[in-house]
Coordinates of C-alpha atoms in Angstrom, one line a residue:
M1 CA -23.9 -4.2 -1.4
V2 CA -25.8 -1.4 -2.9
F3 CA -29.2 -3.1 -2.0
M4 CA -28.0 -3.4 1.7
L5 CA -26.8 0.3 1.9
A6 CA -29.9 1.6 0.3
N7 CA -31.9 -0.8 2.9
L8 CA -29.9 0.8 5.7
L9 CA -30.5 4.5 3.9
E10 CA -34.0 3.6 4.8
K11 CA -33.8 2.9 8.1
G12 CA -31.6 6.1 8.7
N13 CA -28.6 4.1 9.7
F14 CA -26.4 5.9 7.1
I15 CA -26.8 8.7 4.7
L16 CA -26.0 7.9 1.1
T17 CA -25.9 10.8 -1.3
A18 CA -24.0 9.1 -4.0
S19 CA -23.1 5.6 -5.3
V20 CA -20.7 5.7 -8.1
Y21 CA -19.9 2.8 -10.4
F22 CA -16.8 2.9 -12.6
H23 CA -16.1 0.9 -15.5
L24 CA -12.5 -0.6 -15.9
R25 CA -10.2 0.5 -19.1
R26 CA -6.7 0.5 -17.7
F27 CA -6.5 -2.6 -15.6
Q28 CA -7.6 -5.9 -16.3
V29 CA -9.4 -6.5 -12.9
P30 CA -12.0 -9.9 -12.5
Y31 CA -15.5 -9.5 -11.2
L32 CA -15.9 -10.8 -7.5
P33 CA -19.3 -10.2 -6.0
S34 CA -18.8 -9.0 -2.1
S35 CA -19.9 -11.2 0.3
K36 CA -22.6 -10.9 2.8
D37 CA -19.9 -10.8 5.9
Q38 CA -17.9 -8.5 3.6
T39 CA -21.0 -6.0 3.2
L40 CA -21.6 -6.2 7.2
N41 CA -17.9 -5.5 7.8
I42 CA -18.3 -2.4 5.2
M43 CA -21.2 -1.5 7.3
K44 CA -19.4 -2.0 10.4
L45 CA -16.5 0.4 9.4
L46 CA -18.8 3.1 8.2
E47 CA -21.2 3.1 11.2
G48 CA -22.0 6.7 12.4
R49 CA -20.7 8.3 8.9
T50 CA -22.6 10.4 6.4
G51 CA -21.9 12.5 3.1
R52 CA -21.3 10.8 -0.3
L53 CA -20.4 7.6 -1.0
A54 CA -18.1 6.3 -3.7
D55 CA -18.3 2.2 -4.4
L56 CA -15.0 1.4 -6.6
G57 CA -16.0 -2.3 -7.7
S58 CA -15.7 -2.7 -11.3
G59 CA -13.1 -0.5 -12.2
D60 CA -10.2 1.8 -10.7
G61 CA -12.2 5.2 -10.8
R62 CA -9.6 7.0 -13.0
V63 CA -11.8 9.1 -14.6
T64 CA -14.2 10.3 -11.7
N65 CA -13.3 13.5 -9.7
L66 CA -13.4 11.9 -6.1
S67 CA -12.8 15.6 -4.4
T68 CA -16.7 15.7 -3.5
Y69 CA -16.4 12.2 -1.6
N70 CA -15.9 11.5 2.3
N71 CA -16.5 7.7 2.1
V72 CA -14.9 5.3 0.1
T73 CA -15.0 1.6 -0.8
A74 CA -12.9 -0.4 -3.2
F75 CA -12.9 -4.1 -4.0
L76 CA -9.8 -4.1 -6.3
A77 CA -7.1 -6.5 -7.3
P78 CA -4.3 -5.7 -5.7
G79 CA -2.2 -4.1 -8.7
V80 CA -4.5 -1.4 -8.2
M81 CA -4.5 -0.5 -4.9
E82 CA -1.2 1.6 -5.3
V83 CA -2.6 3.6 -8.6
L84 CA -5.7 4.1 -6.7
G85 CA -4.3 5.2 -3.5
E86 CA -2.3 7.7 -5.2
K87 CA -5.4 9.2 -6.5
L88 CA -7.2 8.9 -3.1
L89 CA -4.5 11.0 -1.9
K90 CA -4.6 13.8 -4.1
E91 CA -8.5 14.4 -4.5
L92 CA -9.8 13.2 -1.1
P93 CA -10.6 15.7 1.5
D94 CA -8.7 15.2 4.9
D95 CA -12.2 13.9 6.8
A96 CA -12.5 11.1 3.9
R97 CA -12.4 7.4 5.4
V98 CA -11.6 4.6 2.7
I99 CA -12.6 1.1 3.2
A100 CA -10.7 -1.9 1.3
C101 CA -12.1 -5.2 0.8
R102 CA -9.8 -8.1 1.0
F103 CA -6.6 -6.4 -0.4
P104 CA -4.9 -3.5 1.7
F105 CA -3.7 -0.4 0.6
P106 CA 0.1 -0.9 0.6
N107 CA 2.1 1.3 2.9
W108 CA -1.2 3.0 4.3
P109 CA -1.7 2.6 8.6
Q110 CA -5.1 1.2 8.6
Q111 CA -7.5 3.1 11.2
S112 CA -9.2 -0.6 12.2
S113 CA -10.0 -3.9 10.6
V114 CA -12.7 -6.0 10.5
G115 CA -13.4 -9.6 9.6
S116 CA -10.5 -12.1 8.4
G117 CA -9.3 -14.3 5.6
L118 CA -11.5 -13.4 2.4
D119 CA -13.7 -11.4 4.1
Q120 CA -11.3 -9.2 6.1
T121 CA -12.2 -5.4 5.3
F122 CA -9.7 -2.3 5.8
A123 CA -10.5 1.3 7.3
Y124 CA -8.4 4.1 6.2
D125 CA -8.7 8.1 7.6
I126 CA -7.2 9.7 4.7
S127 CA -6.1 12.5 7.4
S128 CA -4.2 9.6 9.3
V129 CA -2.8 8.4 6.3
R130 CA -1.2 11.6 4.6
S131 CA 0.2 12.3 8.6
H132 CA 1.9 8.7 8.6
L133 CA 3.4 8.9 4.6
R134 CA 4.8 12.5 5.6
K135 CA 7.2 10.5 7.8
V136 CA 7.7 7.9 5.7
P137 CA 10.7 8.8 2.9
N138 CA 10.0 8.0 -0.5
T139 CA 6.6 7.0 0.2
V140 CA 3.8 7.9 -1.9
S141 CA 1.0 5.5 -1.8

C-alpha cells in the first residue's frame, strides 16, 4: 500500500507527510496484506485530502501519539477495533478521516464505503463519529 501511496504522491494526487507503522505487542494480529482492490478503495476514500497519514496495519498503534495526523488507515482484526476506536476518538483532530479495511468500527457511523466482501473499505469522519456518539447513551467506541 505504501508503494501505491508514494506513487500517487509523485503525481500530486495526495500529500503524504508521514506513514507510520506500529509493532504489535498487546494484541495478536496476523499479517494480512492489503489487496490491490483494497488499496484502490483506500485511495478513493482519501481522494482530495491532504495532510499526515498514519497507516496502522501491523499493530494497534497504542504507543504513538496520533494527534498530529488527519488521515489514518487501519487494517486490523475485529478485536482491536474497539480499543483503537477509543484511542482515535481521544487523539485525532475533528477534521480527521479514518479508513478501516475489511473490519468496520463497532458503533461508528460510516461516512461512506467502497467495495464489497473482503475488499470492503469504510470511511469515518471523526467529527461525525463524535457527534453521533454524544447522542447515543453509554457508547464510547
